[in-house]
PDB file of C-alpha atoms and ligand atoms in Angstrom:
ATOM      1  CA  MET A 649       0.105  14.851  -9.117  1.00  0.00           C
ATOM      2  CA  LYS A 650      -0.334  14.032  -5.549  1.00  0.00           C
ATOM      3  CA  LEU A 651      -2.494  10.783  -5.151  1.00  0.00           C
ATOM      4  CA  VAL A 652      -3.816   8.233  -1.911  1.00  0.00           C
ATOM      5  CA  LEU A 653      -4.780   4.653  -2.558  1.00  0.00           C
ATOM      6  CA  ILE A 654      -6.514   3.320   0.438  1.00  0.00           C
ATOM      7  CA  GLY A 655      -7.727  -0.211   0.667  1.00  0.00           C
ATOM      8  CA  CYS A 656      -7.585  -3.318   2.777  1.00  0.00           C
ATOM      9  CA  PRO A 657      -4.658  -5.741   3.121  1.00  0.00           C
ATOM     10  CA  GLY A 658      -4.094  -7.393  -0.396  1.00  0.00           C
ATOM     11  CA  ALA A 659      -6.184  -4.941  -2.291  1.00  0.00           C
ATOM     12  CA  GLY A 660      -3.335  -4.326  -4.897  1.00  0.00           C
ATOM     13  CA  LYS A 661      -2.173  -0.993  -3.787  1.00  0.00           C
ATOM     14  CA  GLY A 662       1.422  -1.651  -3.808  1.00  0.00           C
ATOM     15  CA  THR A 663       0.726  -3.386  -7.175  1.00  0.00           C
ATOM     16  CA  GLN A 664      -1.379  -0.238  -8.765  1.00  0.00           C
ATOM     17  CA  ALA A 665       1.079   2.085  -7.206  1.00  0.00           C
ATOM     18  CA  LYS A 666       4.081   1.043  -9.042  1.00  0.00           C
ATOM     19  CA  LYS A 667       2.442   1.350 -12.369  1.00  0.00           C
ATOM     20  CA  LEU A 668       0.928   4.418 -11.968  1.00  0.00           C
ATOM     21  CA  SER A 669       4.278   5.662 -10.608  1.00  0.00           C
ATOM     22  CA  LYS A 670       6.009   4.707 -13.594  1.00  0.00           C
ATOM     23  CA  HIS A 671       2.793   6.028 -15.892  1.00  0.00           C
ATOM     24  CA  TYR A 672       3.065   9.682 -14.155  1.00  0.00           C
ATOM     25  CA  GLY A 673       6.321   9.628 -12.883  1.00  0.00           C
ATOM     26  CA  ILE A 674       5.594  10.470  -9.896  1.00  0.00           C
ATOM     27  CA  ALA A 675       7.452   9.307  -6.393  1.00  0.00           C
ATOM     28  CA  HIS A 676       6.015   5.815  -4.873  1.00  0.00           C
ATOM     29  CA  ILE A 677       6.051   5.856  -1.452  1.00  0.00           C
ATOM     30  CA  SER A 678       4.973   2.830   0.984  1.00  0.00           C
ATOM     31  CA  THR A 679       4.595   3.734   4.294  1.00  0.00           C
ATOM     32  CA  GLY A 680       4.996   0.118   5.115  1.00  0.00           C
ATOM     33  CA  ASP A 681       7.933  -0.369   2.638  1.00  0.00           C
ATOM     34  CA  LEU A 682       9.519   2.349   4.802  1.00  0.00           C
ATOM     35  CA  LEU A 683       8.746   0.816   7.706  1.00  0.00           C
ATOM     36  CA  ARG A 684      10.426  -2.877   6.717  1.00  0.00           C
ATOM     37  CA  GLU A 685      13.104  -1.196   5.189  1.00  0.00           C
ATOM     38  CA  GLN A 686      13.963   0.068   8.947  1.00  0.00           C
ATOM     39  CA  MET A 687      13.741  -3.682  10.035  1.00  0.00           C
ATOM     40  CA  LYS A 688      15.884  -4.941   7.942  1.00  0.00           C
ATOM     41  CA  GLN A 689      18.198  -2.194   8.307  1.00  0.00           C
ATOM     42  CA  GLY A 690      18.114  -2.911  12.404  1.00  0.00           C
ATOM     43  CA  THR A 691      17.619   0.545  13.372  1.00  0.00           C
ATOM     44  CA  GLU A 692      16.256   1.866  16.547  1.00  0.00           C
ATOM     45  CA  LEU A 693      13.261   2.447  14.928  1.00  0.00           C
ATOM     46  CA  GLY A 694      12.617  -0.948  12.909  1.00  0.00           C
ATOM     47  CA  LYS A 695      13.422  -2.671  15.990  1.00  0.00           C
ATOM     48  CA  LYS A 696      10.535  -0.754  18.158  1.00  0.00           C
ATOM     49  CA  VAL A 697       8.155  -1.306  15.004  1.00  0.00           C
ATOM     50  CA  SER A 698       8.727  -5.061  14.617  1.00  0.00           C
ATOM     51  CA  GLU A 699       6.501  -6.542  17.044  1.00  0.00           C
ATOM     52  CA  ILE A 700       3.765  -4.608  16.144  1.00  0.00           C
ATOM     53  CA  MET A 701       4.096  -4.634  12.602  1.00  0.00           C
ATOM     54  CA  ASN A 702       4.710  -8.668  12.773  1.00  0.00           C
ATOM     55  CA  ALA A 703       1.162  -9.069  14.963  1.00  0.00           C
ATOM     56  CA  GLY A 704      -0.598  -7.175  11.947  1.00  0.00           C
ATOM     57  CA  GLY A 705      -1.147  -4.070  14.483  1.00  0.00           C
ATOM     58  CA  LEU A 706      -0.865   0.155  13.382  1.00  0.00           C
ATOM     59  CA  VAL A 707       2.550   1.849  14.267  1.00  0.00           C
ATOM     60  CA  SER A 708       2.023   4.966  16.162  1.00  0.00           C
ATOM     61  CA  ASP A 709       0.590   7.893  13.808  1.00  0.00           C
ATOM     62  CA  GLU A 710       3.504   9.791  15.769  1.00  0.00           C
ATOM     63  CA  ILE A 711       6.393   7.934  13.907  1.00  0.00           C
ATOM     64  CA  VAL A 712       4.979   7.017  10.702  1.00  0.00           C
ATOM     65  CA  SER A 713       3.977  11.151  10.327  1.00  0.00           C
ATOM     66  CA  ALA A 714       7.343  12.148  10.809  1.00  0.00           C
ATOM     67  CA  MET A 715       8.831   9.239   8.663  1.00  0.00           C
ATOM     68  CA  LEU A 716       6.040  10.278   5.808  1.00  0.00           C
ATOM     69  CA  ALA A 717       7.132  14.098   6.264  1.00  0.00           C
ATOM     70  CA  GLU A 718      10.868  13.383   5.811  1.00  0.00           C
ATOM     71  CA  ARG A 719      10.402  11.414   2.784  1.00  0.00           C
ATOM     72  CA  ILE A 720       8.523  13.786   0.593  1.00  0.00           C
ATOM     73  CA  LYS A 721      11.166  16.310   0.975  1.00  0.00           C
ATOM     74  CA  ALA A 722      13.166  13.965  -1.314  1.00  0.00           C
ATOM     75  CA  ASP A 723      13.881  15.269  -5.242  1.00  0.00           C
ATOM     76  CA  ASP A 724      11.738  12.395  -6.731  1.00  0.00           C
ATOM     77  CA  CYS A 725       8.508  13.912  -4.720  1.00  0.00           C
ATOM     78  CA  LYS A 726       9.036  17.168  -7.056  1.00  0.00           C
ATOM     79  CA  ASN A 727       6.190  16.228  -9.221  1.00  0.00           C
ATOM     80  CA  GLY A 728       4.319  14.568  -6.990  1.00  0.00           C
ATOM     81  CA  TYR A 729       3.564  10.965  -5.301  1.00  0.00           C
ATOM     82  CA  ILE A 730       1.441   8.344  -4.710  1.00  0.00           C
ATOM     83  CA  LEU A 731       1.024   7.483  -0.777  1.00  0.00           C
ATOM     84  CA  ASP A 732       0.190   3.569  -0.135  1.00  0.00           C
ATOM     85  CA  GLY A 733      -0.539   2.742   2.981  1.00  0.00           C
ATOM     86  CA  TYR A 734      -0.863   6.181   4.675  1.00  0.00           C
ATOM     87  CA  PRO A 735      -3.313   8.175   5.787  1.00  0.00           C
ATOM     88  CA  ARG A 736      -4.961   5.014   7.839  1.00  0.00           C
ATOM     89  CA  ASN A 737      -6.879   6.466  10.424  1.00  0.00           C
ATOM     90  CA  VAL A 738      -9.033   9.326  11.033  1.00  0.00           C
ATOM     91  CA  SER A 739      -6.125  10.904  12.884  1.00  0.00           C
ATOM     92  CA  GLN A 740      -3.321  10.719   9.468  1.00  0.00           C
ATOM     93  CA  ALA A 741      -6.077  12.285   7.749  1.00  0.00           C
ATOM     94  CA  GLU A 742      -6.427  15.206   9.285  1.00  0.00           C
ATOM     95  CA  GLY A 743      -2.689  15.691   9.888  1.00  0.00           C
ATOM     96  CA  LEU A 744      -2.056  14.962   5.942  1.00  0.00           C
ATOM     97  CA  ASP A 745      -3.092  18.467   4.284  1.00  0.00           C
ATOM     98  CA  ALA A 746      -0.434  20.248   6.756  1.00  0.00           C
ATOM     99  CA  ILE A 747       2.382  17.392   5.398  1.00  0.00           C
ATOM    100  CA  THR A 748       1.161  17.679   2.087  1.00  0.00           C
ATOM    101  CA  GLY A 749      -1.022  20.163   0.705  1.00  0.00           C
ATOM    102  CA  PRO A 750      -4.565  19.273  -0.946  1.00  0.00           C
ATOM    103  CA  LEU A 751      -4.750  16.168  -2.467  1.00  0.00           C
ATOM    104  CA  ASP A 752      -5.506  15.580  -5.877  1.00  0.00           C
ATOM    105  CA  LYS A 753      -7.795  12.449  -5.417  1.00  0.00           C
ATOM    106  CA  VAL A 754      -8.143   9.549  -3.054  1.00  0.00           C
ATOM    107  CA  VAL A 755      -8.796   6.103  -4.695  1.00  0.00           C
ATOM    108  CA  CYS A 756     -10.000   3.399  -2.873  1.00  0.00           C
ATOM    109  CA  ILE A 757      -9.730   0.029  -4.054  1.00  0.00           C
ATOM    110  CA  ASP A 758     -12.502  -2.412  -3.413  1.00  0.00           C
ATOM    111  CA  VAL A 759     -12.206  -6.277  -2.646  1.00  0.00           C
ATOM    112  CA  ASP A 760     -14.129  -8.888  -0.939  1.00  0.00           C
ATOM    113  CA  ASP A 761     -12.694 -10.047   2.582  1.00  0.00           C
ATOM    114  CA  ASN A 762     -12.703 -13.510   1.514  1.00  0.00           C
ATOM    115  CA  ILE A 763     -10.218 -13.443  -1.001  1.00  0.00           C
ATOM    116  CA  ILE A 764      -7.501 -11.360   0.916  1.00  0.00           C
ATOM    117  CA  VAL A 765      -5.924 -14.849   2.489  1.00  0.00           C
ATOM    118  CA  ASP A 766      -5.985 -16.170  -0.899  1.00  0.00           C
ATOM    119  CA  ARG A 767      -4.141 -12.916  -1.716  1.00  0.00           C
ATOM    120  CA  MET A 768      -1.912 -12.868   0.435  1.00  0.00           C
ATOM    121  CA  THR A 769      -1.041 -15.813   1.552  1.00  0.00           C
ATOM    122  CA  GLY A 770       0.320 -16.015  -2.218  1.00  0.00           C
ATOM    123  CA  ARG A 771       2.100 -12.785  -2.632  1.00  0.00           C
ATOM    124  CA  ARG A 772       6.192 -13.105  -3.014  1.00  0.00           C
ATOM    125  CA  GLY A 773       7.900 -10.027  -3.339  1.00  0.00           C
ATOM    126  CA  CYS A 774      11.722  -9.192  -4.751  1.00  0.00           C
ATOM    127  CA  PRO A 775      13.649  -8.204  -1.444  1.00  0.00           C
ATOM    128  CA  LYS A 776      16.014  -6.750  -4.187  1.00  0.00           C
ATOM    129  CA  CYS A 777      13.855  -4.553  -6.136  1.00  0.00           C
ATOM    130  CA  GLY A 778      10.564  -4.070  -5.071  1.00  0.00           C
ATOM    131  CA  SER A 779       9.228  -6.185  -8.008  1.00  0.00           C
ATOM    132  CA  MET A 780       5.424  -7.731  -6.654  1.00  0.00           C
ATOM    133  CA  TYR A 781       3.965 -11.423  -7.586  1.00  0.00           C
ATOM    134  CA  HIS A 782       1.821 -13.971  -6.647  1.00  0.00           C
ATOM    135  CA  ILE A 783       2.118 -17.699  -7.196  1.00  0.00           C
ATOM    136  CA  LYS A 784      -1.441 -18.274  -9.145  1.00  0.00           C
ATOM    137  CA  TYR A 785      -2.383 -14.513 -10.314  1.00  0.00           C
ATOM    138  CA  ASN A 786       0.220 -12.755 -11.166  1.00  0.00           C
ATOM    139  CA  PRO A 787       3.596 -15.494 -10.996  1.00  0.00           C
ATOM    140  CA  PRO A 788       7.018 -15.317 -12.291  1.00  0.00           C
ATOM    141  CA  LYS A 789       8.322 -16.840 -15.259  1.00  0.00           C
ATOM    142  CA  GLN A 790      10.821 -19.038 -12.834  1.00  0.00           C
ATOM    143  CA  ASP A 791       9.376 -20.347  -9.779  1.00  0.00           C
ATOM    144  CA  GLY A 792      10.500 -18.089  -6.530  1.00  0.00           C
ATOM    145  CA  VAL A 793      12.973 -15.905  -8.947  1.00  0.00           C
ATOM    146  CA  CYS A 794      12.349 -12.266  -9.658  1.00  0.00           C
ATOM    147  CA  ASP A 795      11.743 -11.787 -13.910  1.00  0.00           C
ATOM    148  CA  ALA A 796      13.422  -8.213 -13.128  1.00  0.00           C
ATOM    149  CA  CYS A 797      16.927  -8.741 -11.337  1.00  0.00           C
ATOM    150  CA  GLY A 798      16.929 -12.876 -10.880  1.00  0.00           C
ATOM    151  CA  GLU A 799      16.753 -12.569  -6.826  1.00  0.00           C
ATOM    152  CA  ALA A 800      15.184 -15.200  -4.677  1.00  0.00           C
ATOM    153  CA  LEU A 801      11.798 -14.119  -3.867  1.00  0.00           C
ATOM    154  CA  ILE A 802      10.396 -13.697  -0.141  1.00  0.00           C
ATOM    155  CA  GLN A 803       7.179 -13.818   1.515  1.00  0.00           C
ATOM    156  CA  ARG A 804       6.599 -11.360   4.008  1.00  0.00           C
ATOM    157  CA  LYS A 805       6.540 -11.898   7.903  1.00  0.00           C
ATOM    158  CA  ASP A 806       2.960 -10.870   8.704  1.00  0.00           C
ATOM    159  CA  ASP A 807       1.431 -12.748   5.205  1.00  0.00           C
ATOM    160  CA  ASN A 808       0.486 -15.835   7.530  1.00  0.00           C
ATOM    161  CA  GLU A 809      -3.547 -16.664   7.736  1.00  0.00           C
ATOM    162  CA  GLU A 810      -3.510 -15.449  11.337  1.00  0.00           C
ATOM    163  CA  THR A 811      -1.807 -11.924  11.188  1.00  0.00           C
ATOM    164  CA  VAL A 812      -3.760 -11.075   7.914  1.00  0.00           C
ATOM    165  CA  SER A 813      -7.009 -11.846   9.871  1.00  0.00           C
ATOM    166  CA  LYS A 814      -6.133  -9.531  12.571  1.00  0.00           C
ATOM    167  CA  ARG A 815      -4.913  -6.966   9.798  1.00  0.00           C
ATOM    168  CA  ILE A 816      -8.313  -6.991   7.899  1.00  0.00           C
ATOM    169  CA  GLN A 817     -10.038  -6.399  11.594  1.00  0.00           C
ATOM    170  CA  VAL A 818      -7.811  -3.211  11.762  1.00  0.00           C
ATOM    171  CA  TYR A 819      -8.561  -2.199   8.035  1.00  0.00           C
ATOM    172  CA  LEU A 820     -12.705  -2.546   9.114  1.00  0.00           C
ATOM    173  CA  ASP A 821     -12.096  -0.468  12.456  1.00  0.00           C
ATOM    174  CA  GLU A 822      -9.396   1.756  11.869  1.00  0.00           C
ATOM    175  CA  THR A 823      -9.068   2.653   7.674  1.00  0.00           C
ATOM    176  CA  LYS A 824     -12.149   1.874   6.000  1.00  0.00           C
ATOM    177  CA  PRO A 825     -14.047   4.933   7.847  1.00  0.00           C
ATOM    178  CA  LEU A 826     -11.592   7.165   5.523  1.00  0.00           C
ATOM    179  CA  ALA A 827     -13.701   6.630   2.431  1.00  0.00           C
ATOM    180  CA  ASP A 828     -16.587   7.874   4.338  1.00  0.00           C
ATOM    181  CA  TYR A 829     -13.884  10.914   5.528  1.00  0.00           C
ATOM    182  CA  TYR A 830     -12.848  11.567   1.716  1.00  0.00           C
ATOM    183  CA  SER A 831     -16.268  11.281   0.361  1.00  0.00           C
ATOM    184  CA  LYS A 832     -17.146  14.321   1.835  1.00  0.00           C
ATOM    185  CA  VAL A 833     -13.965  16.033   1.118  1.00  0.00           C
ATOM    186  CA  GLY A 834     -15.459  15.024  -2.391  1.00  0.00           C
ATOM    187  CA  ILE A 835     -12.201  13.536  -3.583  1.00  0.00           C
ATOM    188  CA  ILE A 836     -12.773   9.755  -3.752  1.00  0.00           C
ATOM    189  CA  ALA A 837     -12.664   7.920  -6.781  1.00  0.00           C
ATOM    190  CA  ASP A 838     -14.054   3.974  -5.828  1.00  0.00           C
ATOM    191  CA  ILE A 839     -12.320   1.016  -7.996  1.00  0.00           C
ATOM    192  CA  ASP A 840     -12.964  -2.885  -8.285  1.00  0.00           C
ATOM    193  CA  GLY A 841      -9.958  -4.065  -7.418  1.00  0.00           C
ATOM    194  CA  GLN A 842     -11.227  -7.605  -8.287  1.00  0.00           C
ATOM    195  CA  GLN A 843     -10.588  -7.718 -11.560  1.00  0.00           C
ATOM    196  CA  SER A 844      -7.587  -8.063 -13.894  1.00  0.00           C
ATOM    197  CA  ILE A 845      -4.303  -6.161 -12.418  1.00  0.00           C
ATOM    198  CA  ASP A 846      -4.497  -4.241 -15.601  1.00  0.00           C
ATOM    199  CA  LYS A 847      -8.242  -3.540 -15.856  1.00  0.00           C
ATOM    200  CA  VAL A 848      -7.841  -1.960 -12.144  1.00  0.00           C
ATOM    201  CA  PHE A 849      -5.154   0.176 -13.762  1.00  0.00           C
ATOM    202  CA  ASN A 850      -7.334   1.251 -16.720  1.00  0.00           C
ATOM    203  CA  ASP A 851     -10.280   2.222 -14.226  1.00  0.00           C
ATOM    204  CA  ILE A 852      -7.822   4.214 -12.097  1.00  0.00           C
ATOM    205  CA  VAL A 853      -6.294   6.017 -14.728  1.00  0.00           C
ATOM    206  CA  SER A 854      -9.718   7.110 -16.055  1.00  0.00           C
ATOM    207  CA  ALA A 855     -11.192   8.186 -12.719  1.00  0.00           C
ATOM    208  CA  LEU A 856      -8.383   9.700 -12.168  1.00  0.00           C
ATOM    209  CA  GLU A 857      -8.405  11.643 -16.151  1.00  0.00           C
ATOM    210  CA  SER A 858     -12.018  11.841 -15.627  1.00  0.00           C
ATOM    211  CA  LYS A 859     -13.381  15.886 -14.388  1.00  0.00           C
TER     212      LYS A 859
HETATM  213  P1  LIG B 359       1.239  -2.651   4.245  1.00  0.00           P
HETATM  214  O1  LIG B 359       2.749  -2.643   3.680  1.00  0.00           O
HETATM  215  O2  LIG B 359       1.309  -1.074   3.781  1.00  0.00           O
HETATM  216  O3  LIG B 359       0.238  -3.835   4.050  1.00  0.00           O
HETATM  217  P2  LIG B 359      -1.002  -3.774   4.347  1.00  0.00           P
HETATM  218  O4  LIG B 359      -1.545  -2.076   4.442  1.00  0.00           O
HETATM  219  O5  LIG B 359      -1.645  -4.432   4.976  1.00  0.00           O
HETATM  220  O6  LIG B 359      -0.841  -4.114   2.717  1.00  0.00           O
HETATM  221  P3  LIG B 359      -0.514  -5.081   1.640  1.00  0.00           P
HETATM  222  O7  LIG B 359       0.908  -4.707   0.918  1.00  0.00           O
HETATM  223  O8  LIG B 359      -0.686  -6.383   2.291  1.00  0.00           O
HETATM  224  O9  LIG B 359      -1.573  -5.473   0.077  1.00  0.00           O
HETATM  225  P4  LIG B 359      -1.622  -4.495  -1.267  1.00  0.00           P
HETATM  226  O10 LIG B 359      -2.777  -3.812  -0.857  1.00  0.00           O
HETATM  227  O11 LIG B 359      -0.656  -3.488  -1.241  1.00  0.00           O
HETATM  228  O12 LIG B 359      -1.287  -5.481  -2.232  1.00  0.00           O
HETATM  229  P5  LIG B 359      -0.289  -5.562  -3.175  1.00  0.00           P
HETATM  230  O13 LIG B 359       0.005  -4.628  -4.197  1.00  0.00           O
HETATM  231  O14 LIG B 359       0.976  -6.409  -2.668  1.00  0.00           O
HETATM  232  O15 LIG B 359       1.591  -2.563   5.493  1.00  0.00           O
HETATM  233  C1  LIG B 359       1.819  -2.967   7.028  1.00  0.00           C
HETATM  234  C2  LIG B 359       2.021  -2.865   7.907  1.00  0.00           C
HETATM  235  O16 LIG B 359       2.821  -1.584   8.464  1.00  0.00           O
HETATM  236  C3  LIG B 359       0.541  -2.583   9.102  1.00  0.00           C
HETATM  237  O17 LIG B 359       0.395  -3.655   8.637  1.00  0.00           O
HETATM  238  C4  LIG B 359       1.308  -1.770   9.878  1.00  0.00           C
HETATM  239  O18 LIG B 359       1.725  -2.381  10.799  1.00  0.00           O
HETATM  240  C5  LIG B 359       2.222  -0.466   9.238  1.00  0.00           C
HETATM  241  N1  LIG B 359       2.167   0.273   8.656  1.00  0.00           N
HETATM  242  C6  LIG B 359       2.351   1.189   7.257  1.00  0.00           C
HETATM  243  N2  LIG B 359       1.611   2.218   7.217  1.00  0.00           N
HETATM  244  C7  LIG B 359       0.812   2.688   8.444  1.00  0.00           C
HETATM  245  C8  LIG B 359       0.450   3.558   8.700  1.00  0.00           C
HETATM  246  N3  LIG B 359      -0.302   4.846   7.761  1.00  0.00           N
HETATM  247  N4  LIG B 359       0.582   3.734  10.351  1.00  0.00           N
HETATM  248  C9  LIG B 359       0.541   2.907  11.058  1.00  0.00           C
HETATM  249  N5  LIG B 359       1.140   1.683  10.617  1.00  0.00           N
HETATM  250  C10 LIG B 359       1.579   1.769   9.410  1.00  0.00           C
HETATM  251  O19 LIG B 359      -1.184  -6.801  -3.636  1.00  0.00           O
HETATM  252  C11 LIG B 359      -1.295  -8.168  -2.806  1.00  0.00           C
HETATM  253  C12 LIG B 359      -0.836  -9.604  -3.501  1.00  0.00           C
HETATM  254  O20 LIG B 359      -2.430  -9.667  -4.401  1.00  0.00           O
HETATM  255  C13 LIG B 359       0.324  -9.785  -4.498  1.00  0.00           C
HETATM  256  O21 LIG B 359       0.748 -10.989  -4.515  1.00  0.00           O
HETATM  257  C14 LIG B 359      -0.190  -9.431  -5.692  1.00  0.00           C
HETATM  258  O22 LIG B 359       0.415  -9.798  -7.452  1.00  0.00           O
HETATM  259  C15 LIG B 359      -1.829 -10.078  -5.886  1.00  0.00           C
HETATM  260  N6  LIG B 359      -2.502  -9.062  -6.901  1.00  0.00           N
HETATM  261  C16 LIG B 359      -3.007  -7.349  -6.847  1.00  0.00           C
HETATM  262  N7  LIG B 359      -3.771  -7.231  -7.583  1.00  0.00           N
HETATM  263  C17 LIG B 359      -4.437  -8.354  -7.818  1.00  0.00           C
HETATM  264  C18 LIG B 359      -5.335  -8.748  -9.069  1.00  0.00           C
HETATM  265  N8  LIG B 359      -5.979  -7.149  -9.339  1.00  0.00           N
HETATM  266  N9  LIG B 359      -5.764  -9.744  -9.049  1.00  0.00           N
HETATM  267  C19 LIG B 359      -5.276 -10.758  -8.504  1.00  0.00           C
HETATM  268  N10 LIG B 359      -4.226 -10.537  -7.675  1.00  0.00           N
HETATM  269  C20 LIG B 359      -3.962  -9.077  -7.652  1.00  0.00           C
HETATM  270 MG1  LIG B 360       0.965  -3.021  -0.306  1.00  0.00          MG
END
């Protein structure tokens, strides 16, 4: 199965992609995570993209597409994958078939702009195992500590109010038009992202399994 998840910052793409990856036994590929890994390792690529990412802009299509094309060659992608955060504009969508072949479904997770800042500023993540939390909506058992591996949780650099506003604007200008693009292709499923995490997950699974 080849899936794409689209949705504004904080829509719950990463949260749902992790659950879907486990449920279907397919890889979860987040281009944001891949880029953050480059920054963490201090590679040339990481240095090149850090300013753009920390300011909430989009990294160039060439860089992200090349990174994706390389990632999907890995063994864990043989049964399929979930693309989280790619494509991010019409030009990336137009080039995607050449990289992946035809997609099965594009899931668009909808949430209102006004709850995004709350979701973003309350998000905490585990730098070791990638588990994701929210201080109010999905808190860890012990404050600031990962349930899964005991590591101290961290906050993303781009999860401050100013950068989140910029990311929302970039989403509206560049990424939201993809909903129309994929509606025309006839493979989009619109999901209400303002329900509990489990309800959103169940709605996505129903959409994937309905004809
Ligand atoms: P990326 O990492 O993809 O960030 P994003 O799209 O801004 O999305 P987020 O990861 O912030 O949100 P999410 O939808 O995954 O939400 P989550 O599940 O964590 O990209 C970062 C940057 O990388 C970009 O700005 C760009 O610079 C660059 N980049 C990446 N891909 C690119 C591309 N293709 N082209 C060019 N540049 C690219 O949930 C958020 C919080 O809400 C969590 O705390 C979670 O616990 C909570 N939550 C989730 N679901 C619910 C729910 N149903 N109810 C209550 N709380 C919930
Ligand atoms: Mg994410």
